[in-house]
GROMACS .gro file of C-alpha atoms in nm:
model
  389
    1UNK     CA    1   9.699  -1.896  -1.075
    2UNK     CA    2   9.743  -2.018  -0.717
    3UNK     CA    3   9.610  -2.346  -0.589
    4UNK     CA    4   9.325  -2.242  -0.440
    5UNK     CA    5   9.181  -2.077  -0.737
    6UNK     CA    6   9.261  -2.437  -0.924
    7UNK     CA    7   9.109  -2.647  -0.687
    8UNK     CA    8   8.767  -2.370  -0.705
    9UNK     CA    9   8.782  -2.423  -1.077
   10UNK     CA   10   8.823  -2.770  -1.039
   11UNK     CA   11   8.505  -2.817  -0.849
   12UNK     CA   12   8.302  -2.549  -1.019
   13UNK     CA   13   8.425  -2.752  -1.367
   14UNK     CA   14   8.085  -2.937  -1.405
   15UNK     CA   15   7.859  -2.711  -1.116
   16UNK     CA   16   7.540  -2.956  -1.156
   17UNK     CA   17   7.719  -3.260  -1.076
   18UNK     CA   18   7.937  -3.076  -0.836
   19UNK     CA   19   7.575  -2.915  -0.656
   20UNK     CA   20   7.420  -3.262  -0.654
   21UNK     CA   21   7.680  -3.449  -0.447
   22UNK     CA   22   7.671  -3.152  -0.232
   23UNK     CA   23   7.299  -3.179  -0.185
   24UNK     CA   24   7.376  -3.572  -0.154
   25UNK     CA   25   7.588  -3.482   0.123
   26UNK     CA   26   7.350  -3.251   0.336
   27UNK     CA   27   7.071  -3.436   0.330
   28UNK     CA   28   7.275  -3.718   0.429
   29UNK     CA   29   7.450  -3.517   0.753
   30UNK     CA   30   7.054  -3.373   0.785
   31UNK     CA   31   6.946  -3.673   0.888
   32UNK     CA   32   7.250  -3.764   1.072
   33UNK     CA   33   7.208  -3.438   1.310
   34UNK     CA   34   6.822  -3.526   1.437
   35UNK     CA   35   6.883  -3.878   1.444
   36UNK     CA   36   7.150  -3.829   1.678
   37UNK     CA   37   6.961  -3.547   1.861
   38UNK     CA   38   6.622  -3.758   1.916
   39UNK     CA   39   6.909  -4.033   2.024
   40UNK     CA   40   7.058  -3.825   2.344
   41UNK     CA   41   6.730  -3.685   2.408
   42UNK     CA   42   6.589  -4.038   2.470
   43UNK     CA   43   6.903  -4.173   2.626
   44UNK     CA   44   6.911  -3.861   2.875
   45UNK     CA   45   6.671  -4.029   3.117
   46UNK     CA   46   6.979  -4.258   3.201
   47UNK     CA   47   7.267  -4.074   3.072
   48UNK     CA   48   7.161  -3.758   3.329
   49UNK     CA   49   7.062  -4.056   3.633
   50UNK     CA   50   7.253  -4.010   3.983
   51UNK     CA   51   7.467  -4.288   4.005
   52UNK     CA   52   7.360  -4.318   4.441
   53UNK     CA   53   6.997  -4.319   4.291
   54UNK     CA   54   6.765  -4.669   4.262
   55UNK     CA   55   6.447  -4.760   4.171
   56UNK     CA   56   6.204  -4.940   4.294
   57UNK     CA   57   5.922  -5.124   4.091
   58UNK     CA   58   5.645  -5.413   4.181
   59UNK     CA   59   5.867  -5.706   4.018
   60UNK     CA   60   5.568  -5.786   3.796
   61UNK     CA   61   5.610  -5.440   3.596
   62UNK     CA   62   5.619  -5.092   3.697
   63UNK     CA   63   5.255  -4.999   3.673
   64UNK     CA   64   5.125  -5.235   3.937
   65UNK     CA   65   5.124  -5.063   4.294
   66UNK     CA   66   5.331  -5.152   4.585
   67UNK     CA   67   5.168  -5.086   4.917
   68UNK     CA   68   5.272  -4.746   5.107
   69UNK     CA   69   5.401  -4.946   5.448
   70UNK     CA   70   5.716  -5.039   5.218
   71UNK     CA   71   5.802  -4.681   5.234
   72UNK     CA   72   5.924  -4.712   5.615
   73UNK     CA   73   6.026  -5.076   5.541
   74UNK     CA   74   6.292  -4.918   5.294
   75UNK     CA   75   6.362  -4.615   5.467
   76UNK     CA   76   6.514  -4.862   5.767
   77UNK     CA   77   6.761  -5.089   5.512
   78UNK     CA   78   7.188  -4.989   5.587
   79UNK     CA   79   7.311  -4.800   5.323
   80UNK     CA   80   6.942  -4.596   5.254
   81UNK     CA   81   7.014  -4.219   5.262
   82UNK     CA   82   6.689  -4.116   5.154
   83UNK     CA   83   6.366  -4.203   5.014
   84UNK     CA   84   6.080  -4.096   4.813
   85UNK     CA   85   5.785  -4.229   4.578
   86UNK     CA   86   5.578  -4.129   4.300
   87UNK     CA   87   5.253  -4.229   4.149
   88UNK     CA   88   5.162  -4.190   3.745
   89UNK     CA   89   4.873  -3.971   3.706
   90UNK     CA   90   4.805  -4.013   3.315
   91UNK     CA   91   4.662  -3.626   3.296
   92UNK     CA   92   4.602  -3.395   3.053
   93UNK     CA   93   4.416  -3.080   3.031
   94UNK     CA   94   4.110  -2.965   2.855
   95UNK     CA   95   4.055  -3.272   2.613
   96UNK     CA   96   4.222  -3.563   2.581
   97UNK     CA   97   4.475  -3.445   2.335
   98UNK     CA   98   4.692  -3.212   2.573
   99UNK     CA   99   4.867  -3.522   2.687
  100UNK     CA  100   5.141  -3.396   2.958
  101UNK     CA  101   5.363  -3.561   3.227
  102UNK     CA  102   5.253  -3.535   3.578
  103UNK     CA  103   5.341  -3.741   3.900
  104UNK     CA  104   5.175  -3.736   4.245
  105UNK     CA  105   5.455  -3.730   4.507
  106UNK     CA  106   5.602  -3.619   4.859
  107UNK     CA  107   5.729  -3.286   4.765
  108UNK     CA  108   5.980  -3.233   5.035
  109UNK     CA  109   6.158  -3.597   5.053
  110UNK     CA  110   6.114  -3.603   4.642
  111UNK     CA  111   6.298  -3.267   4.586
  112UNK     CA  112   6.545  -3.359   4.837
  113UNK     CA  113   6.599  -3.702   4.658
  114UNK     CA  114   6.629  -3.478   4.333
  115UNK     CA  115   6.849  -3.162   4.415
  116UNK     CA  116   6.902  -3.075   4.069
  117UNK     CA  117   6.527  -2.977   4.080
  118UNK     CA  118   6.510  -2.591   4.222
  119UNK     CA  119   6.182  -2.392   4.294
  120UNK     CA  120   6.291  -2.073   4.101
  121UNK     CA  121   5.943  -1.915   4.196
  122UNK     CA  122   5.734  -2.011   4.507
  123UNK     CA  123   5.345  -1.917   4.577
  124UNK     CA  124   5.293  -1.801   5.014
  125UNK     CA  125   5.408  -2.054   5.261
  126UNK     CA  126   5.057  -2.185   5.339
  127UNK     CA  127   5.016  -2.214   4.963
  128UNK     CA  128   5.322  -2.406   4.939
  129UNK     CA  129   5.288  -2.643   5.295
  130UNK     CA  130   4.993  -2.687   5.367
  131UNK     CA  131   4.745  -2.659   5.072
  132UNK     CA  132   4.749  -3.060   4.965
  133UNK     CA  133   4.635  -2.888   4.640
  134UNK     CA  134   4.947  -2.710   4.571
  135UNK     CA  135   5.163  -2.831   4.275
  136UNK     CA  136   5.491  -2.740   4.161
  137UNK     CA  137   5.482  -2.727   3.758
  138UNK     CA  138   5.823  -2.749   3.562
  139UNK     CA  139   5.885  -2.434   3.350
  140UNK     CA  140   5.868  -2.573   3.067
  141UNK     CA  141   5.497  -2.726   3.103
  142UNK     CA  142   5.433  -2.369   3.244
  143UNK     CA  143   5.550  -2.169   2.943
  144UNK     CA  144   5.332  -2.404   2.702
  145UNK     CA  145   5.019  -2.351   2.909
  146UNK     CA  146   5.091  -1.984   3.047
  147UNK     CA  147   5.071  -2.083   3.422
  148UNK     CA  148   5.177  -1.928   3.685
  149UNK     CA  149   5.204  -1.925   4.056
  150UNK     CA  150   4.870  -1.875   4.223
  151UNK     CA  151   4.651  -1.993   3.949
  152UNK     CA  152   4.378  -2.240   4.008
  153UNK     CA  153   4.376  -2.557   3.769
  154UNK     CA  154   4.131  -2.801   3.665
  155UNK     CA  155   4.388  -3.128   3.541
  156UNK     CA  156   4.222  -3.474   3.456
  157UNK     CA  157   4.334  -3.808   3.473
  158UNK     CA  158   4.308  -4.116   3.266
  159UNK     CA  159   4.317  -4.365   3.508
  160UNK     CA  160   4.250  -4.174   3.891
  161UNK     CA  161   3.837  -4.153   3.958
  162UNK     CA  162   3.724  -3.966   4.254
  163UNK     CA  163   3.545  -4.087   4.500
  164UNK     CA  164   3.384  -3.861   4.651
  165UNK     CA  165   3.262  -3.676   4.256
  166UNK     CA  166   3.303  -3.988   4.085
  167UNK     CA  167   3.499  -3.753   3.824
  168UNK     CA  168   3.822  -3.779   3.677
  169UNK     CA  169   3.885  -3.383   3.724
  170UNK     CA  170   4.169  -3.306   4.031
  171UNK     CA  171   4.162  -2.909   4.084
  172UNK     CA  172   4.550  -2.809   4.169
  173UNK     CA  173   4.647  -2.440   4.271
  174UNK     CA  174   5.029  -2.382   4.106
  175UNK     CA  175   5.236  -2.337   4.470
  176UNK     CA  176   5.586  -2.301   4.261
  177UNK     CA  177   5.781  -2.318   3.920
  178UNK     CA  178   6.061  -2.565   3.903
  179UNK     CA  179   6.362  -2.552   3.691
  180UNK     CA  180   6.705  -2.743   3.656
  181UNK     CA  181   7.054  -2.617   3.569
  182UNK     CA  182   7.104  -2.862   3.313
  183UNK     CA  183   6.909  -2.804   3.021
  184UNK     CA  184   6.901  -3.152   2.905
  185UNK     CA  185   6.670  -3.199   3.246
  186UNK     CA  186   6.349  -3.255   3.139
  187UNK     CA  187   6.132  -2.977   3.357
  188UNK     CA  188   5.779  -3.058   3.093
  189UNK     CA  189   5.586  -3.241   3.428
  190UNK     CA  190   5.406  -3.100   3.717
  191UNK     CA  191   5.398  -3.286   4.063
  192UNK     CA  192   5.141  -3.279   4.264
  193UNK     CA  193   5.066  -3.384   4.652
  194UNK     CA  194   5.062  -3.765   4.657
  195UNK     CA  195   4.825  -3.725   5.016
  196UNK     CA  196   4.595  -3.492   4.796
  197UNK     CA  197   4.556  -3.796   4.495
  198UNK     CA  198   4.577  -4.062   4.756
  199UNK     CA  199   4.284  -3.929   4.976
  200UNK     CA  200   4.082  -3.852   4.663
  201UNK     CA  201   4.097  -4.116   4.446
  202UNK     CA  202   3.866  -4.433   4.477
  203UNK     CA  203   4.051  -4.710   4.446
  204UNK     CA  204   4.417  -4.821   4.532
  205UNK     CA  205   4.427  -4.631   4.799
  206UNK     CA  206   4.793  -4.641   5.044
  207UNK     CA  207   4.961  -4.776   4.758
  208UNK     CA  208   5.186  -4.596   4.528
  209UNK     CA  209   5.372  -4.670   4.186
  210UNK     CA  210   5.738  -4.634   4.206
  211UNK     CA  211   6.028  -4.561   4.506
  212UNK     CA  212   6.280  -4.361   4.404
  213UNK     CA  213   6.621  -4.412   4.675
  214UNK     CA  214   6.924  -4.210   4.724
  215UNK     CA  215   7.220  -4.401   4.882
  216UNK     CA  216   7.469  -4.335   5.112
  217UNK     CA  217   7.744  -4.405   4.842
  218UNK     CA  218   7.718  -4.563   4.483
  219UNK     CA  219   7.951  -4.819   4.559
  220UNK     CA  220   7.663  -4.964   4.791
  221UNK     CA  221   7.388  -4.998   4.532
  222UNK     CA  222   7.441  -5.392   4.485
  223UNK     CA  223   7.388  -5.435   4.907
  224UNK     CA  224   7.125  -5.219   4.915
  225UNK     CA  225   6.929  -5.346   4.593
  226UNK     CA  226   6.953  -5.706   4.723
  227UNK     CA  227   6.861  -5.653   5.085
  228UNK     CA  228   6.518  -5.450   4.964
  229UNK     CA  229   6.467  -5.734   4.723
  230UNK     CA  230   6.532  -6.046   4.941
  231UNK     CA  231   6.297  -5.829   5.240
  232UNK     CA  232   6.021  -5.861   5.016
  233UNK     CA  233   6.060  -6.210   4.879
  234UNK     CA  234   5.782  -6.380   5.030
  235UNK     CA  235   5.528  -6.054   5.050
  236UNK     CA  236   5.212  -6.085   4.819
  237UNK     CA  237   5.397  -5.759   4.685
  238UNK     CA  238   5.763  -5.882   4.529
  239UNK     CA  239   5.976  -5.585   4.444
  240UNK     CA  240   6.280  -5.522   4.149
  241UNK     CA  241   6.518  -5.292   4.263
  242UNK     CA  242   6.789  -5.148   4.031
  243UNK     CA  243   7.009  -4.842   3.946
  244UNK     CA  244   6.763  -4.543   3.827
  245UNK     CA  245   6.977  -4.522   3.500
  246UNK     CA  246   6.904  -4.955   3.413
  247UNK     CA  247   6.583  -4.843   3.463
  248UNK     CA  248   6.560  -4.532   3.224
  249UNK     CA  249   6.736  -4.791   2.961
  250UNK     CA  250   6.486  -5.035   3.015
  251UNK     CA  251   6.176  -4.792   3.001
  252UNK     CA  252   6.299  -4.674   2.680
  253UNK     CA  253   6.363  -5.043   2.549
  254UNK     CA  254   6.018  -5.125   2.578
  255UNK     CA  255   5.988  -4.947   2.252
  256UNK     CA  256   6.229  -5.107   2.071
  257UNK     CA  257   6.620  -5.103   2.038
  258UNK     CA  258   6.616  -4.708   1.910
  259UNK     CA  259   7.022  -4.698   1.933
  260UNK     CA  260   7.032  -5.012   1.677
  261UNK     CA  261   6.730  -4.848   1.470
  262UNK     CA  262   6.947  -4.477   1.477
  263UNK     CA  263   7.263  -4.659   1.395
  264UNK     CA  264   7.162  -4.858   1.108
  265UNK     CA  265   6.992  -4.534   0.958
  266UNK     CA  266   7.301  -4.357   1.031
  267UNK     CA  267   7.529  -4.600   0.873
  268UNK     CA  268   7.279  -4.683   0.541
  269UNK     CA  269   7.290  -4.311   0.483
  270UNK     CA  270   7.688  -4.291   0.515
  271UNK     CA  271   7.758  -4.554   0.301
  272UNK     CA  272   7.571  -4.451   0.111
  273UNK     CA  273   7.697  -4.113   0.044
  274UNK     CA  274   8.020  -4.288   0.081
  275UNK     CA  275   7.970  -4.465  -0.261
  276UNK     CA  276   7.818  -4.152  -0.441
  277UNK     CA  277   8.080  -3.897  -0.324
  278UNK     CA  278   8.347  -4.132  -0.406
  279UNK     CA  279   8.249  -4.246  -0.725
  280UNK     CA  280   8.192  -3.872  -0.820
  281UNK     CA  281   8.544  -3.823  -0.718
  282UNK     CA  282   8.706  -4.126  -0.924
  283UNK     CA  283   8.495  -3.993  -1.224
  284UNK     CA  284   8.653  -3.606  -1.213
  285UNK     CA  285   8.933  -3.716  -1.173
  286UNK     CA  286   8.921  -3.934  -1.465
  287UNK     CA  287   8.818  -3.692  -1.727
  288UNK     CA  288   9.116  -3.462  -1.628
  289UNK     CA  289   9.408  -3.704  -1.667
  290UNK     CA  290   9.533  -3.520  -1.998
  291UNK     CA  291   9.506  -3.177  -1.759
  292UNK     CA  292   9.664  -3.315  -1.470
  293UNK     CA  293   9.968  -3.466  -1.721
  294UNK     CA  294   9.975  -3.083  -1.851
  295UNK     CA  295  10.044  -2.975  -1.492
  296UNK     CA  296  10.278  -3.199  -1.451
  297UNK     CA  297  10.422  -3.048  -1.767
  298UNK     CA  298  10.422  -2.711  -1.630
  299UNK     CA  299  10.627  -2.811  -1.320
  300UNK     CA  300  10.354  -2.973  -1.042
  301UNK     CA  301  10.517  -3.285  -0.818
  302UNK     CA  302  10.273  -3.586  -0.774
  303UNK     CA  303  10.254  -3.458  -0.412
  304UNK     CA  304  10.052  -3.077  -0.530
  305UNK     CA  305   9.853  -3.261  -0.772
  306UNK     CA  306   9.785  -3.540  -0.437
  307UNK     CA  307   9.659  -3.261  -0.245
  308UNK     CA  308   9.474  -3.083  -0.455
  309UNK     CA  309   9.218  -3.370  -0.560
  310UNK     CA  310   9.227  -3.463  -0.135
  311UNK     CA  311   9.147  -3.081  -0.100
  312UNK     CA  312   8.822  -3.109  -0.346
  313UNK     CA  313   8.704  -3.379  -0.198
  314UNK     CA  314   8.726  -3.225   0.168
  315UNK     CA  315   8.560  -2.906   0.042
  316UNK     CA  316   8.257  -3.124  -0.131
  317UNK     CA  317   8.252  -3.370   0.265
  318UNK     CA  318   8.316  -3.065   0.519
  319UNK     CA  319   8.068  -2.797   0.276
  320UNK     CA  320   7.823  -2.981   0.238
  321UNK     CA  321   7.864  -3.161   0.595
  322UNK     CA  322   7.827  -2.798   0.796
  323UNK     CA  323   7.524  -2.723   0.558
  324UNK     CA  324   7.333  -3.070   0.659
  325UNK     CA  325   7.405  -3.002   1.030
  326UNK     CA  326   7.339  -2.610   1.031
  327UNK     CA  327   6.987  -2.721   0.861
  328UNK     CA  328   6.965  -3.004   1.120
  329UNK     CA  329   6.994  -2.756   1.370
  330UNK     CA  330   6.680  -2.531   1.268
  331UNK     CA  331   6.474  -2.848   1.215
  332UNK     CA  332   6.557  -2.964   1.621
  333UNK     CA  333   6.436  -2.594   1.716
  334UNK     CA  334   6.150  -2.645   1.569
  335UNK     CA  335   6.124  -2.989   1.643
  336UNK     CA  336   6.183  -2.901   2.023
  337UNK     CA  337   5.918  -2.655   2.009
  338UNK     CA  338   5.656  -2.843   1.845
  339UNK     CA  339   5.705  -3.174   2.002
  340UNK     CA  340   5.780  -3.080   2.343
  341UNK     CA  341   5.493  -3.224   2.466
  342UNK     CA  342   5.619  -3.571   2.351
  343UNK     CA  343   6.009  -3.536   2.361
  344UNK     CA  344   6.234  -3.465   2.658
  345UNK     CA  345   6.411  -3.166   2.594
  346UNK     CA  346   6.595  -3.195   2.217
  347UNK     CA  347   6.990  -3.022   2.195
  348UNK     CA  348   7.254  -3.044   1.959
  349UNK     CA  349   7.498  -3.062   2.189
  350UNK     CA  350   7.851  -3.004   2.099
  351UNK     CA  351   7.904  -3.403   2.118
  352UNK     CA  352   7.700  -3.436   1.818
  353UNK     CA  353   7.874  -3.178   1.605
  354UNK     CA  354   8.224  -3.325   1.700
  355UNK     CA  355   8.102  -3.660   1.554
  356UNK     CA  356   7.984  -3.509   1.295
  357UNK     CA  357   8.312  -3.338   1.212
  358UNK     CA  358   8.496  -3.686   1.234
  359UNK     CA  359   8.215  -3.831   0.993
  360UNK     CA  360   8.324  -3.534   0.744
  361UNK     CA  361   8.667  -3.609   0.801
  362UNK     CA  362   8.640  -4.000   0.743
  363UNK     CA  363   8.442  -3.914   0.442
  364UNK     CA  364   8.713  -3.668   0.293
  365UNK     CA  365   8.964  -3.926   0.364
  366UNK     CA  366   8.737  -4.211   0.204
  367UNK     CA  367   8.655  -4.058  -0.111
  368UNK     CA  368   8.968  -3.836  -0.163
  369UNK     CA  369   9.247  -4.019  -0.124
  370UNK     CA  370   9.177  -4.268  -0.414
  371UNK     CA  371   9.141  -4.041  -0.652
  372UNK     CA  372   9.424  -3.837  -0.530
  373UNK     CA  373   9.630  -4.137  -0.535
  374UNK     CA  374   9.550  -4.252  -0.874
  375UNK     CA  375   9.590  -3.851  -0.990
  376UNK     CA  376   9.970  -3.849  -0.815
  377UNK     CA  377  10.057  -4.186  -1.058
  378UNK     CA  378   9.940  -4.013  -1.381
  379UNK     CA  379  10.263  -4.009  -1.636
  380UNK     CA  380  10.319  -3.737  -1.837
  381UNK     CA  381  10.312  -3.896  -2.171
  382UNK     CA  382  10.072  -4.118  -2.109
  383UNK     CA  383   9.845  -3.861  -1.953
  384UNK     CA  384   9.924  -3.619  -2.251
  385UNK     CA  385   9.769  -3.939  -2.503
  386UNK     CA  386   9.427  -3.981  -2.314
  387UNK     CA  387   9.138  -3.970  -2.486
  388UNK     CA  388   8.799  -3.950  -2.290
  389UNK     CA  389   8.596  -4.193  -2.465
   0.00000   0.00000   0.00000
């Protein structure tokens, strides 16, 4: 009998108890796998952010306006390579349940300030330039609606009234599809002319929500966010200017500290499991002192029997480990399917399942080498008296 086939009889000695902690195990490494997933798809926003890019925001909060003249203004400050802005449009289409992202911008200086944004399909040129209609729609807002180039759509906004219908419906012909090499980059918005919205709308007008600024070099970001700042101290319109990446982070902080929320699940669930699978351990290991003392008998050194019970315990952490992350995986397909409306774009990405490996491997460690330890000590004649009781 090799060791292999004792440490499969071993675990296959009591197969309910032995299927439980399993089960204990997957569910725990489940929800470790789209915890961490919904994590890095929230963080992406800043984790994916240029590092030359900043934001600016009215310094009261980022959904009053700041008057178009700044544009120029900040366009002129040393160390400004670039510039572009953006206003929210709040639409959706059809009824008010087909929520989606969608900004009114400059398309030329914004996709210049964004290069990782490529038109993969463009409409004709005079679609494109000079129809203040035309929108460029991210493929993955086109695959969930089925647009394509050339089509003619009726979008509606929550907040923007016409004023010349004194509707909230903005007709926009689809000039181009956008995509991004990365595909953490969210590409689930549309942006549309910012002259076309600012024209239309009937209120607010040569104002706009948010600049967006590319820099000659990060290492200027601190000059050039103080010298915008400081220019419009004593303006009606004060501004806050910081790195685009501080201001993903404190977007998504507005809803709470998620990482602290994910990491207390995370760690609840581990120590949890932690306990169970160790405890389940220390038990088997218990009721087979008089067999280990036999093997002893038979010619085993402390140091096979050592590895044996640290073998179990890795199969029970790394088995039922890969399960609770292979499941993981199909629920984030679906998840990213289902919820892409909500979610940036949601990927396992091979960052997760490393951590996920070392959690397995601390959890081995944790919970076999105990009962390994107290297996190696067993003495022969003392083992050979035991009595489970």
């Amino acid at each position: 009998m090799t060791r292999g086939t004792l440490i499969r009889r071993n675990l296959t000695r009591k197969p309910l108890r032995t299927t439980l902690t399993v089960i204990a195990v997957l569910t725990a490494f489940l929800l470790f796998g789209l915890l961490k997933t919904v994590e890095t798809a929230l963080n992406s926003g800043s984790d994916l952010a240029a590092a030359d890019r900043l934001v600016v925001i009215n310094k009261v909060n980022f959904t009053q306006p700041l008057p178009i003249s700044y544009i120029d203004r900040i366009r002129r400050v040393e160390g400004v390579k670039d510039v572009t802005w953006a206003d929210w449009i709040g639409a959706y289409w059809r009824d008010e349940r087909e929520v989606f992202v969608a900004f009114a911008v400059d398309p030329e200086s914004y996709l210049r300030v964004y290069p990782e944004l490529k038109v993969s399909e463009r409409g004709p040129r005079t679609l494109a330039q000079a129809d203040r209609q035309g929108a460029l729609i991210g493929r993955k807002l086109a695959q969930r609606y089925g647009w394509k180039v050339g089509d003619r759509i009726p979008i509606k906004s929550q907040i923007w009234i016409r004023r010349d219908t004194g509707e909230k419906t903005w007709e926009v012909n689809v000039a181009g599809i956008f995509d991004a090499d990365d595909p953490r980059v969210d590409t689930g918005y549309m942006l549309m002319h910012w002259t076309y919205l600012n024209e239309g709308r009937s209120f607010a007008r040569d104002t706009f929500g948010w600049a967006i600024i590319r820099t000659t070099s990060a290492d200027v970001n601190e000059q050039v966010a103080r010298a915008i700042d400081q220019m419009f101290e004593n303006s009606p319109f004060r501004t806050r200017t910081d790195t685009e990446a501080a201001f993903s982070k404190a977007f998504l902080e507005m809803f709470g500290d998620i990482g602290l929320i994910i990491t207390s699940v995370v760690g609840a669930a581990m120590f949890t499991i932690l306990m169970i699978a160790g405890t389940t351990m220390m038990l088997a290991v218990r009721e087979r002192t008089r067999e280990i003392a036999v093997l002893r008998t038979l010619g085993f050194r402390p140091d096979e029997v050592f590895r044996m019970v640290v073998w179990e315990a890795a199969v029970i952490a790394f088995g039922g480990g890969l399960a609770g992350m292979a499941v993981s995986a199909g629920f984030v397909k679906g998840a990213s399917e289902a919820l892409g409306q909500y979610l940036p774009p949601l990927v396992m990405s091979g960052g997760i399942w490393l951590e996920a490996a070392l959690w397995m491997l601390a959890l081995a460690v944790l919970t076999g080498l105990p009962p390994a330890w107290t297996a190696m000590r067993v003495k022969i004649v003392e083992g050979l008296s035991w009595r489970n009781l």
